[in-house]
Short mmCIF file of C-alpha atoms and ligand atoms in Angstrom, two decimals:
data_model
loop_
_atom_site.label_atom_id
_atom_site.label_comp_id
_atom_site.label_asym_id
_atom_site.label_seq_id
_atom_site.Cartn_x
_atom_site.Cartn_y
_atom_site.Cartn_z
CA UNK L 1 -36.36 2.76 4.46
CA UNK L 2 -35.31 1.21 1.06
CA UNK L 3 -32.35 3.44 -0.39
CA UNK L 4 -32.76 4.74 -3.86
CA UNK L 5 -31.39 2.72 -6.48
CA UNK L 6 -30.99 3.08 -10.20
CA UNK L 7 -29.46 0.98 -12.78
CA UNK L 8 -25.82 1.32 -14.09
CA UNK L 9 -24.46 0.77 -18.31
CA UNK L 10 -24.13 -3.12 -17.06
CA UNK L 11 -27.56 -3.10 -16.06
CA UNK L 12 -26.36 -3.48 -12.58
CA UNK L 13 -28.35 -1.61 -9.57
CA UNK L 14 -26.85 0.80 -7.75
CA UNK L 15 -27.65 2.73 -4.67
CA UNK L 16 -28.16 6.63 -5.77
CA UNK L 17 -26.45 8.90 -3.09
CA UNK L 18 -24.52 5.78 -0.95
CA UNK L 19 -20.65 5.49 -0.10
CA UNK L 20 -18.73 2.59 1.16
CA UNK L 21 -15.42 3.56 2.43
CA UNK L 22 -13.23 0.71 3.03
CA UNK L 23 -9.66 1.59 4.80
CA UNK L 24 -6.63 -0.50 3.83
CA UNK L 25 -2.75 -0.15 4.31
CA UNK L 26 0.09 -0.69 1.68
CA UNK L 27 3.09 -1.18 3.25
CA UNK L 28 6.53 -2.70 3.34
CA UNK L 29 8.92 -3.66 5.67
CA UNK L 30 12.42 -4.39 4.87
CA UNK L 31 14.81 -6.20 7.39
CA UNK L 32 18.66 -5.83 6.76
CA UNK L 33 21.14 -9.15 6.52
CA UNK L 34 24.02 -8.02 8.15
CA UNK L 35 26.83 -10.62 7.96
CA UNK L 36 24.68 -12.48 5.35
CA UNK L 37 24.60 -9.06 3.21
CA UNK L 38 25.90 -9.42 -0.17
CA UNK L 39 26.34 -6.85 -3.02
CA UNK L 40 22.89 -7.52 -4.69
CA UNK L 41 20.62 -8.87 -1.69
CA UNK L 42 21.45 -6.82 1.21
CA UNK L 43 18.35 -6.74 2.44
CA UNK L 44 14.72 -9.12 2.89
CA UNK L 45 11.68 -7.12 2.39
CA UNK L 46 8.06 -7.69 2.04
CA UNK L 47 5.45 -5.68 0.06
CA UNK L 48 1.65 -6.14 1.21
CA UNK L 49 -1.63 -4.76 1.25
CA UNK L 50 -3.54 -5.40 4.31
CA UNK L 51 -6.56 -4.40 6.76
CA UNK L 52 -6.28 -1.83 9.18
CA UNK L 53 -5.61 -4.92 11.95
CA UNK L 54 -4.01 -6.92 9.28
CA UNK L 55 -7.45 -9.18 8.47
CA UNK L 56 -8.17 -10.85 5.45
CA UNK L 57 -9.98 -8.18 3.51
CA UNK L 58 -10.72 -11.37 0.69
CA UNK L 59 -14.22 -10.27 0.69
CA UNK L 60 -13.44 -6.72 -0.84
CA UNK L 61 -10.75 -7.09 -3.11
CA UNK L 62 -9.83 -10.19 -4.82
CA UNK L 63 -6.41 -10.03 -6.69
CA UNK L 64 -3.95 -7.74 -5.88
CA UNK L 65 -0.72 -7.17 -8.65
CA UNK L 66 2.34 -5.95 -7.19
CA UNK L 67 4.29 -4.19 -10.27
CA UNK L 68 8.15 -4.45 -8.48
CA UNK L 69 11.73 -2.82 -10.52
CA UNK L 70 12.41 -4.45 -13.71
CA UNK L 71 15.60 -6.12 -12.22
CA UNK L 72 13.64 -8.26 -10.37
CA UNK L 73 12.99 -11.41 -12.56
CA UNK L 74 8.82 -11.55 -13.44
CA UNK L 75 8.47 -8.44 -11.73
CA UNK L 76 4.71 -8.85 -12.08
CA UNK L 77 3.52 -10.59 -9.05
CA UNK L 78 -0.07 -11.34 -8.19
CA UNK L 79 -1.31 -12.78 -5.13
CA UNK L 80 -5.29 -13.76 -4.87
CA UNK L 81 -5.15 -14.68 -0.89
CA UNK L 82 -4.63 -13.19 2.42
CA UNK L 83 -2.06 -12.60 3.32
CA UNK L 84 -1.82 -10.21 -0.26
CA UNK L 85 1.67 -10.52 0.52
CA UNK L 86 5.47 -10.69 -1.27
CA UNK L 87 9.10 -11.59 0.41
CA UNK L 88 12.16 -10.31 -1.76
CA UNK L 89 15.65 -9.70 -1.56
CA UNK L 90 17.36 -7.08 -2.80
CA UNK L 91 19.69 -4.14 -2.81
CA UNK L 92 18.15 -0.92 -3.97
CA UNK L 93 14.91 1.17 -3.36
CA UNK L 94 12.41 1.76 -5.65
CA UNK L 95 8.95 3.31 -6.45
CA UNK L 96 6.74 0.50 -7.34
CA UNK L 97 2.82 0.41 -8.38
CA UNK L 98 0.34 -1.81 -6.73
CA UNK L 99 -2.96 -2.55 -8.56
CA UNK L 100 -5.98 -3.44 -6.92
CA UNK L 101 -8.59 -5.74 -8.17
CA UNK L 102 -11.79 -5.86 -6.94
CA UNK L 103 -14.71 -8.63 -6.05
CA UNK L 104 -16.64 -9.74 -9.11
CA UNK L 105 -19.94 -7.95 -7.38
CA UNK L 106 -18.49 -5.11 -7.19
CA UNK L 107 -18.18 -4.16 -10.60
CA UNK L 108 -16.10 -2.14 -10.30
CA UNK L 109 -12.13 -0.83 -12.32
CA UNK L 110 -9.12 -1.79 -10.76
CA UNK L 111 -7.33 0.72 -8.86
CA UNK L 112 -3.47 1.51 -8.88
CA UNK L 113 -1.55 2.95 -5.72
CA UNK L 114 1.85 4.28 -6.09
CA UNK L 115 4.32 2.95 -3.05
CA UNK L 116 8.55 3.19 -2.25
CA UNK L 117 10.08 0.65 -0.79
CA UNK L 118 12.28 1.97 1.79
CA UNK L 119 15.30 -0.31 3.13
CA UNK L 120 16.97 2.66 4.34
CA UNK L 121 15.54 5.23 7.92
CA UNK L 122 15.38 8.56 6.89
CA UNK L 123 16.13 9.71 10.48
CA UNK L 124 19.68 7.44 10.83
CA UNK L 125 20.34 6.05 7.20
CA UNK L 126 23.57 4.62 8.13
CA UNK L 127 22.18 2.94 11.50
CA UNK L 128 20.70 -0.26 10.07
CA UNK L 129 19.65 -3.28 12.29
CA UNK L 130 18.55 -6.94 11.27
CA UNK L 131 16.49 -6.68 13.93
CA UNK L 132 14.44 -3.62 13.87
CA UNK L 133 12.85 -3.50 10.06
CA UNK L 134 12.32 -0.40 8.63
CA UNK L 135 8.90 -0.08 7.49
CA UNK L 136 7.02 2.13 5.53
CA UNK L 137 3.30 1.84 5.25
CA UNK L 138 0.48 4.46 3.80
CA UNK L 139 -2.95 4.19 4.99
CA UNK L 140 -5.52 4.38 1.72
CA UNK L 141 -9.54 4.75 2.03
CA UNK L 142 -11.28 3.04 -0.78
CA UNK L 143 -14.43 4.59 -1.75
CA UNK L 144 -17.06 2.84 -3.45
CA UNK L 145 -19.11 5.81 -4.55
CA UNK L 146 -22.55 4.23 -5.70
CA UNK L 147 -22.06 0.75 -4.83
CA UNK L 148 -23.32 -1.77 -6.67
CA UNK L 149 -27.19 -3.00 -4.51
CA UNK L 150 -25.47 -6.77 -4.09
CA UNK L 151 -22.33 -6.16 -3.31
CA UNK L 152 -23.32 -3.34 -0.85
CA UNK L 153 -25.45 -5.51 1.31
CA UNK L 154 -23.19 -8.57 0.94
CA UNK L 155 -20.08 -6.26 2.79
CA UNK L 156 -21.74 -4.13 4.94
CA UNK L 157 -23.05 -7.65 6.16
CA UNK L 158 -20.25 -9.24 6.60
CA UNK L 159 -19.25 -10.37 9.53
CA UNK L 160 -15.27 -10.58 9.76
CA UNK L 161 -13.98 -13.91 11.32
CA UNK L 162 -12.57 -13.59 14.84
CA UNK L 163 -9.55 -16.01 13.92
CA UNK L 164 -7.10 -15.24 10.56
CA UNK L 165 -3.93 -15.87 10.24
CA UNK L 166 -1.63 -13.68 11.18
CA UNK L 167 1.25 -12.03 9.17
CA UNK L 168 4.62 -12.56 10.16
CA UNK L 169 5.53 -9.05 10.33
CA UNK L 170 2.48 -7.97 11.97
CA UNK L 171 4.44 -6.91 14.80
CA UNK L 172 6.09 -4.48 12.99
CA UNK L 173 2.43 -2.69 11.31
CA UNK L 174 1.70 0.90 12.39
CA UNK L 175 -0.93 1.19 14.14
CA UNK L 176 -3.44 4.08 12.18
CA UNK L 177 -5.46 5.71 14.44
CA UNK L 178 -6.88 9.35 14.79
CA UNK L 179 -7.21 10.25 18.08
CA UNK L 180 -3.14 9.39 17.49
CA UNK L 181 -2.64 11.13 14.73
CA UNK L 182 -4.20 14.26 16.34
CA UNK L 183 -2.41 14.07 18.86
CA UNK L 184 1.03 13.95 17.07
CA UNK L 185 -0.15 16.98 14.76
CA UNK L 186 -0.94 18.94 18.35
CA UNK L 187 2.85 17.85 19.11
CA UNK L 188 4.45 18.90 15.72
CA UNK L 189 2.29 22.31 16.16
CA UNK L 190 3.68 23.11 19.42
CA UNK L 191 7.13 22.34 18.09
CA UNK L 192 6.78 24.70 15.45
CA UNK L 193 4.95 27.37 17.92
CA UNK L 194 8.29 26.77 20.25
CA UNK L 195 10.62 27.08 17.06
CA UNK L 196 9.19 30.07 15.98
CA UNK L 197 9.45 32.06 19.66
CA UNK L 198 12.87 31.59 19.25
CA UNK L 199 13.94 32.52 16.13
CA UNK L 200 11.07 36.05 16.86
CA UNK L 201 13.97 36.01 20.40
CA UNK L 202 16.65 36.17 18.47
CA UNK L 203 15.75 38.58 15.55
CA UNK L 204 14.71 40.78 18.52
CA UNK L 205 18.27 40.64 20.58
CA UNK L 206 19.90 41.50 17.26
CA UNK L 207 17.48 44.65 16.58
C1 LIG X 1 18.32 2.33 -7.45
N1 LIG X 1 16.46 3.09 -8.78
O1 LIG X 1 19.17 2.53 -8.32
C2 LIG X 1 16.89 2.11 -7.88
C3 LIG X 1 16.71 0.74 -8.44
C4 LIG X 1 16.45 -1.64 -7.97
C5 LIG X 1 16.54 -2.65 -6.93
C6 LIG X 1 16.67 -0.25 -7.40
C7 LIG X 1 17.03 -6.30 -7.59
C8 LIG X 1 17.44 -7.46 -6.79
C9 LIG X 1 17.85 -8.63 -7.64
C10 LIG X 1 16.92 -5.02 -6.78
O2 LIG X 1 17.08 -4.94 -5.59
N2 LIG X 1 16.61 -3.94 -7.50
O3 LIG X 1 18.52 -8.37 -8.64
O4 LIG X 1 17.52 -9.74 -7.29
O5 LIG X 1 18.59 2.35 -6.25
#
């Protein structure tokens, strides 16, 4: 059955009622020098937006502008290919803004996501390895509320290609999936549950 469409202020047609939901990660991964640490590049980091498996995800979003820290010279950095990737040096952490651009058939507004870089492990800041990056990476769902007819059809179409290339630091992406993530909430509950028994043991040896 033909979905109900209706025309947007461009004139475009739209599909009344639809969602697209496209999943994406932004990420970085910073790497420490060690001996080749110096006071303003102690560390190699990249900044990226990527698939959920790291694929080219070209066909949904066409320019992506990473916004980095003013000290960085033309902070502004846009990339327009897979990888929508950036390699830096530095010293410091920062919160930086990545804009997303979408594909011309979309029609749609760009759309910023907020980031930190993280050189430093929050669970053992001072242990740092060259090594074992640390990586920080936040797992965003675009929706595409209303799609545009065209567009719609062209990406729900779309068949991915079996072969891309692969990121360097693909070894080092999380892997987001929910079954997992369930099952590490069930963990962190239990903790808590555990946590809580004792501290109700010990209020009620004091009493
Ligand atoms: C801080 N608020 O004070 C942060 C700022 C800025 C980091 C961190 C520049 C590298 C370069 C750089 O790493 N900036 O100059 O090439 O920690």
């Amino acid at each position: 059955m033909a979905s109900d469409t209706f025309v947007g202020s461009r004139g475009e047609r739209r599909l009344r009622h639809k969602e697209f939901v496209f999943p994406v990660v932004v990420g970085t991964c910073a790497f420490y020098l060690g001996k080749k640490a110096t006071e303003t590049q102690s560390h190699k980091w990249y900044l990226y937006v990527r698939g959920l498996n790291g694929e080219d995800i070209g066909h949904i979003i066409k320019k992506v502008v990473f916004n980095l820290h003013p000290t960085f010279p033309n902070p502004t950095r846009e990339v327009t290919v897979h990888p929508f990737e950036i390699e830096e040096h530095g010293w410091g952490e920062f919160e930086l803004n990545v804009t997303l651009h979408f594909a011309d058939d979309a029609q749609e507004q760009p759309v910023d996501i907020f980031h930190k870089l993280k050189l430093y492990s929050e669970v053992e800041p001072t242990n740092q390895s060259t090594k074992k990056p640390v990586v920080n990476e936040q797992y965003e769902e675009l929706i595409f509320s209303e799609p545009v007819e065209a567009f719609y059809q062209r990406v729900t179409n779309f068949t991915p290609p079996v072969a891309f290339p692969i990121p360097s630091i693909a070894p080092h992406f999380r892997v987001f999936d929910p079954a997992d993530d369930l099952h590490k909430i069930n963990q962190a509950r239990q903790k808590v549950a555990h946590m809580m028994a004792s501290v109700k043991r010990q209020f009620e040896t004091l009493a």
